[in-house]
Amino acid sequence: MKYAIGVDFGTESGRAVLVEVATGREVATAVYPYLNGVIDEALPETGRPLPPDWALQDPDDYLRTFQTAIPRVLSDAGVTADDVIGLGIDFTACTMLPVRADGTPLCRLDSWRRQPHAWVKLWKHHAAQPEADRINRIARETGQTWLDRYGGKISSEWFFSKALQILDEAPEVYAAADRLIEAADWAVWQLTGVETRNTCTAGYKAMWSKREGFPPRAYFEALHPAFADVVDDKMSRDIRPVGERAGGLTAQAAAWTGLRPGTAVAIANVDAHVAVPAATVTDVGRMVMIMGTSICHMVLGREEHIVPGMCGCVEDGILPPFFGYEAGQSCVGDHFAWFVENCVPGRLAQEAAAQGVDLHTLLEQKAGALAPGESGLLALDWWNGNRSVLVDVDLSGVLVGATLATRPEEIYRALIEATAFGTRVIVETFQSHGVPIYELVACGGLPEKNRLLMQIFSDVTGLPIRVSASKQTPALGSAMFGAVAAGAAAGGYATVYEAAQGMARLKDQAFLPDAQRHAVYNDLYADYLRLHDHFGRGGDDVLKRLRRRRAEARAQAEPVHA
Amino acid sequence: MKYAIGVDFGTESGRAVLVEVATGREVATAVYPYLNGVIDEALPETGRPLPPDWALQDPDDYLRTFQTAIPRVLSDAGVTADDVIGLGIDFTACTMLPVRADGTPLCRLDSWRRQPHAWVKLWKHHAAQPEADRINRIARETGQTWLDRYGGKISSEWFFSKALQILDEAPEVYAAADRLIEAADWAVWQLTGVETRNTCTAGYKAMWSKREGFPPRAYFEALHPAFADVVDDKMSRDIRPVGERAGGLTAQAAAWTGLRPGTAVAIANVDAHVAVPAATVTDVGRMVMIMGTSICHMVLGREEHIVPGMCGCVEDGILPPFFGYEAGQSCVGDHFAWFVENCVPGRLAQEAAAQGVDLHTLLEQKAGALAPGESGLLALDWWNGNRSVLVDVDLSGVLVGATLATRPEEIYRALIEATAFGTRVIVETFQSHGVPIYELVACGGLPEKNRLLMQIFSDVTGLPIRVSASKQTPALGSAMFGAVAAGAAAGGYATVYEAAQGMARLKDQAFLPDAQRHAVYNDLYADYLRLHDHFGRGGDDVLKRLRRRRAEARAQAEPVHA
């Protein structure tokens, strides 16, 4: 029996899963909670405080994940290193760091350890907004064609926003960095001794495309004179498709992990994207939804289409030779967590306790007893702005239809319905721009937790929803890519398609749309769209004015610092 | 020392207050909780069930109030009947009943006791909506000019809606009723043995005006052939101005109350309207707000103006010779009660308990620490429809601007601000239609309970707010009218103006608008108005569609009764 290992690097921890190559059976799992977690208040050891909106990580937490979690799955499963043929990893993105030419992170050096810009900038580091604004403004002014592939807007979370912030705020760090690299690629480098760059992060987070490469030198120069040669000086133009072999495990990495030297290591991947084939999706027409605090929507297409408001369209970005389309909703699980935390009265908490269930379960029960339209409520799911298709972080939530008879479970259901309407907008925008979608495939934490939500998504969109059989779909996907890196001759697979055939599974049960509920939701959706366009496309910019006034009021309320 | 007694008939109880005529000092108060309360599920004794939306009362509860509460204030105060010179009453309205020619309520007769239509229809009996719809439709079709005096719409709560429901559904009760009468006038009749009708209820609830009288016979005939002579057959065209003496206490009523036979009794009044002079308002320019579960706005004018969306404009309706204007907001205290009941998490309840305060107080503290605009929220205060100025019960509440950082106290403050914006719409509508307002005078329960709300009302409207010194302003007002009914020669007053001079008081402290907060609220108010018109004046009728769908969903969800 042959095995592959997938390692999924999350926000708070890294997770290794040992998988049977022939069947996809997940034999053992081990989680390493990062020693330094998310660094958003003060640097480790020196205690140097961080400004607001910063979020860093310690690269040695990634190595500790290898050193801890991989030996543990081997030992838990009683599998010997000889039977492990490949290793794949996936990562949050864009999570990036400055390193020396030999791969040493700057933050590991005594001379830079007190400098925040020397550390890993985690995906949710949001302090590079001024740089993102500059990137967008100059792209529009200079008519950059790649901008349309990203819904017309680059995020502060992405690679060049973060890189430019280093140059703006710490030019000495920028100068000392021989390389600026995605943590995903850096981790593979640590395993293999070879620096590689993957199509997924390059395409979705660094404006690279297979046909056009990176944006032109003149554009980077317009951002900052010293940024003109960022690609050639600090990065690489050699971008390797996901699905390839990056190299073999070094002796040192073999010692860390307990695996054999030379074990095949796959080109790095992004957590959401690697989940696509692991959710059995290896062709067009079936959209994958990774559903957790937010939703990441991914679908494959045979051609490149410019679809308004998506997060990116990248050739070979998910699965060569397809164009991988990504879209997103920024407030899903977060929404319900906010509601339960802030809006549910104590009497319901007591009722839940009496039943021995949590509040989410109780609300799901009560909301599930309602028919579509029965709450009389309609919401816009913009509590955390709108990612797709409006690409506007300054939007905020709307609830209409409340009466003195409105109960908490009705609001809860309206919030679920709003996120489902938001997904329907994304689905229909893809469909009307040449990207067919006829089925949804869900993975992530939410589908396990909330069956009502899944049924409402199906009723609202009118599409069947299948659910990934794995509870750790990204890690399974990484193991699949590891098995492909090993190749068929070693007992793995020749292609990701074959790996998906052998290793990816769906649950038997599907969520199917109910025709009657779908009909009511069609009416409600028409109203949702009307509100969506009124508040989101300039009918009334009140949400932006409210946000601006809130910022002004808070600025005045805060004491002035010396 | 001379005294007057005011009796205020509320929804759940009747309250008697004994007041010193010279000073307005409230010497004693007694409350009688109605034995049969609000009858909305089943008739007393027979247990006959009532349909939805019904709300009845037992007229004998009004007599028991006289019999119980008046003797108690006399005894508590140690005042003898000889020193009580007058008695006034005020009532909820329209609260009406069918009686025999001698004043006997039909429901007191064995033959009618099981017939719901024989009982008192309380103000909040809402089952006469079909009749109200007919009244409005035919009024519009036949170009009735009086309709404009009521904001273009007659409520299901009003006199002819209720009377017509009796005729429609129980013609035998209609036929058996020698009189249809406001409970206010019926109670005075029981005290004096004389049937009188007052300008206040006739004007505000029965479409009567001093200059035009009641609507024409042809109009009533168009409503129902048997309704043509409702005024002459069942009512009276002799409408007596508030402020007059109705008569003297009968021997029987003297025995009930412990007062002297012949004690002066005033023409009946309505609870909200009688509060106006008791809040020191006896001239134009100062709007009274009776603030409780809802707000009733009242202002005096020298001329008749048609102001869109008011509840009524009645000559001599509040205080002769003025035109009394009434407007209203249907969801104020109710709003905050709903919020505390349904939307405040248990952790805040624990925090309130730890501080030894109630949740309203805790929320007021937290909301009071916020600056205008700081919540980033804006609401439309339509949780219970909109009374003035849109006159539309099918509207519902709207909240915009929510984020994952939104806290309960921010929503609470947004709801307060929304009610203040709603009052500003009413104030500005009066002002722009020839009815000047330069100061607000508040009474009712809310001003005592929520200082933050009062300050926000002042900051939003830009007007100073004074507060009535009495915690039972309507009862004080009734006592004032009682003192006027007694007259100056008996130790009372010749006019309500003089009574107000002697007996009505304001608190010393006023709420004054803060210029800086008012400036921010001016901006927010512009946004409120834009939402108000978008959702309330046809920009998007989504609120009505949601309500219709809710009704449809509920109708389908309910089991079909045989």
PDB file of C-alpha atoms in Angstrom, chain B residues 315-408:
ATOM      1  CA  GLU B 315     -61.335  73.139  15.501  1.00  0.00           C
ATOM      2  CA  ASP B 316     -61.909  73.239  19.286  1.00  0.00           C
ATOM      3  CA  GLY B 317     -60.546  69.688  19.340  1.00  0.00           C
ATOM      4  CA  ILE B 318     -57.917  70.351  21.994  1.00  0.00           C
ATOM      5  CA  LEU B 319     -58.502  73.844  23.262  1.00  0.00           C
ATOM      6  CA  PRO B 320     -61.080  76.273  21.887  1.00  0.00           C
ATOM      7  CA  PRO B 321     -60.735  78.468  19.883  1.00  0.00           C
ATOM      8  CA  PHE B 322     -57.668  76.854  18.321  1.00  0.00           C
ATOM      9  CA  PHE B 323     -57.391  74.294  15.607  1.00  0.00           C
ATOM     10  CA  GLY B 324     -55.820  71.267  17.231  1.00  0.00           C
ATOM     11  CA  TYR B 325     -53.416  69.357  15.017  1.00  0.00           C
ATOM     12  CA  GLU B 326     -52.508  65.782  15.799  1.00  0.00           C
ATOM     13  CA  ALA B 327     -49.824  63.582  14.242  1.00  0.00           C
ATOM     14  CA  GLY B 328     -48.207  60.376  15.390  1.00  0.00           C
ATOM     15  CA  GLN B 329     -45.433  57.812  15.279  1.00  0.00           C
ATOM     16  CA  SER B 330     -46.589  54.251  15.831  1.00  0.00           C
ATOM     17  CA  CYS B 331     -43.367  52.685  17.141  1.00  0.00           C
ATOM     18  CA  VAL B 332     -41.267  54.356  19.825  1.00  0.00           C
ATOM     19  CA  GLY B 333     -41.140  52.744  23.257  1.00  0.00           C
ATOM     20  CA  ASP B 334     -42.426  49.571  21.591  1.00  0.00           C
ATOM     21  CA  HIS B 335     -39.365  49.670  19.430  1.00  0.00           C
ATOM     22  CA  PHE B 336     -36.922  49.598  22.303  1.00  0.00           C
ATOM     23  CA  ALA B 337     -38.954  46.962  24.131  1.00  0.00           C
ATOM     24  CA  TRP B 338     -38.836  44.790  20.996  1.00  0.00           C
ATOM     25  CA  PHE B 339     -35.099  45.307  20.722  1.00  0.00           C
ATOM     26  CA  VAL B 340     -34.391  44.444  24.346  1.00  0.00           C
ATOM     27  CA  GLU B 341     -36.648  41.403  24.143  1.00  0.00           C
ATOM     28  CA  ASN B 342     -35.326  40.027  20.863  1.00  0.00           C
ATOM     29  CA  CYS B 343     -31.894  41.387  20.037  1.00  0.00           C
ATOM     30  CA  VAL B 344     -29.784  41.876  23.154  1.00  0.00           C
ATOM     31  CA  PRO B 345     -27.311  39.091  23.937  1.00  0.00           C
ATOM     32  CA  GLY B 346     -27.163  37.389  27.306  1.00  0.00           C
ATOM     33  CA  ARG B 347     -23.744  38.836  28.072  1.00  0.00           C
ATOM     34  CA  LEU B 348     -25.284  42.317  28.263  1.00  0.00           C
ATOM     35  CA  ALA B 349     -28.037  41.032  30.522  1.00  0.00           C
ATOM     36  CA  GLN B 350     -25.308  39.693  32.809  1.00  0.00           C
ATOM     37  CA  GLU B 351     -23.452  42.997  32.679  1.00  0.00           C
ATOM     38  CA  ALA B 352     -26.652  44.864  33.555  1.00  0.00           C
ATOM     39  CA  ALA B 353     -27.345  42.480  36.432  1.00  0.00           C
ATOM     40  CA  ALA B 354     -23.793  42.934  37.725  1.00  0.00           C
ATOM     41  CA  GLN B 355     -24.315  46.695  37.724  1.00  0.00           C
ATOM     42  CA  GLY B 356     -27.763  46.381  39.275  1.00  0.00           C
ATOM     43  CA  VAL B 357     -29.450  48.217  36.399  1.00  0.00           C
ATOM     44  CA  ASP B 358     -31.964  47.121  33.787  1.00  0.00           C
ATOM     45  CA  LEU B 359     -31.030  46.461  30.181  1.00  0.00           C
ATOM     46  CA  HIS B 360     -32.505  49.729  28.928  1.00  0.00           C
ATOM     47  CA  THR B 361     -30.315  51.633  31.358  1.00  0.00           C
ATOM     48  CA  LEU B 362     -27.202  49.717  30.375  1.00  0.00           C
ATOM     49  CA  LEU B 363     -27.898  50.238  26.680  1.00  0.00           C
ATOM     50  CA  GLU B 364     -28.538  53.918  27.286  1.00  0.00           C
ATOM     51  CA  GLN B 365     -25.147  54.207  29.049  1.00  0.00           C
ATOM     52  CA  LYS B 366     -23.299  52.477  26.244  1.00  0.00           C
ATOM     53  CA  ALA B 367     -25.187  54.211  23.446  1.00  0.00           C
ATOM     54  CA  GLY B 368     -24.656  57.548  25.176  1.00  0.00           C
ATOM     55  CA  ALA B 369     -20.898  57.143  24.857  1.00  0.00           C
ATOM     56  CA  LEU B 370     -21.193  57.193  21.068  1.00  0.00           C
ATOM     57  CA  ALA B 371     -21.026  60.308  18.910  1.00  0.00           C
ATOM     58  CA  PRO B 372     -23.575  60.994  16.162  1.00  0.00           C
ATOM     59  CA  GLY B 373     -22.522  59.037  13.095  1.00  0.00           C
ATOM     60  CA  GLU B 374     -20.163  56.797  15.059  1.00  0.00           C
ATOM     61  CA  SER B 375     -22.353  53.706  14.809  1.00  0.00           C
ATOM     62  CA  GLY B 376     -22.282  53.886  11.015  1.00  0.00           C
ATOM     63  CA  LEU B 377     -25.949  52.844  11.128  1.00  0.00           C
ATOM     64  CA  LEU B 378     -29.149  54.413   9.919  1.00  0.00           C
ATOM     65  CA  ALA B 379     -32.666  53.057  10.448  1.00  0.00           C
ATOM     66  CA  LEU B 380     -36.192  53.756   9.333  1.00  0.00           C
ATOM     67  CA  ASP B 381     -38.437  53.620  12.413  1.00  0.00           C
ATOM     68  CA  TRP B 382     -41.244  51.712  10.742  1.00  0.00           C
ATOM     69  CA  TRP B 383     -41.307  48.501  12.807  1.00  0.00           C
ATOM     70  CA  ASN B 384     -45.018  49.199  13.330  1.00  0.00           C
ATOM     71  CA  GLY B 385     -45.738  50.948  10.032  1.00  0.00           C
ATOM     72  CA  ASN B 386     -45.665  54.681   9.538  1.00  0.00           C
ATOM     73  CA  ARG B 387     -48.456  56.874  10.875  1.00  0.00           C
ATOM     74  CA  SER B 388     -47.303  60.428  10.058  1.00  0.00           C
ATOM     75  CA  VAL B 389     -46.567  61.569   7.488  1.00  0.00           C
ATOM     76  CA  LEU B 390     -46.884  58.562   5.160  1.00  0.00           C
ATOM     77  CA  VAL B 391     -50.037  57.038   6.738  1.00  0.00           C
ATOM     78  CA  ASP B 392     -49.048  53.539   5.679  1.00  0.00           C
ATOM     79  CA  VAL B 393     -49.421  50.560   8.005  1.00  0.00           C
ATOM     80  CA  ASP B 394     -47.816  48.229   5.451  1.00  0.00           C
ATOM     81  CA  LEU B 395     -44.357  49.750   5.801  1.00  0.00           C
ATOM     82  CA  SER B 396     -41.773  47.991   7.970  1.00  0.00           C
ATOM     83  CA  GLY B 397     -38.408  48.640   9.555  1.00  0.00           C
ATOM     84  CA  VAL B 398     -35.118  49.161   7.747  1.00  0.00           C
ATOM     85  CA  LEU B 399     -31.566  49.101   9.090  1.00  0.00           C
ATOM     86  CA  VAL B 400     -28.562  49.929   6.924  1.00  0.00           C
ATOM     87  CA  GLY B 401     -24.830  50.146   7.603  1.00  0.00           C
ATOM     88  CA  ALA B 402     -24.241  47.018   9.719  1.00  0.00           C
ATOM     89  CA  THR B 403     -20.764  45.506   9.884  1.00  0.00           C
ATOM     90  CA  LEU B 404     -19.117  42.664  11.782  1.00  0.00           C
ATOM     91  CA  ALA B 405     -18.023  45.294  14.298  1.00  0.00           C
ATOM     92  CA  THR B 406     -21.584  46.521  14.942  1.00  0.00           C
ATOM     93  CA  ARG B 407     -22.544  46.182  18.602  1.00  0.00           C
ATOM     94  CA  PRO B 408     -26.024  46.026  20.170  1.00  0.00           C
TER      95      PRO B 408
END
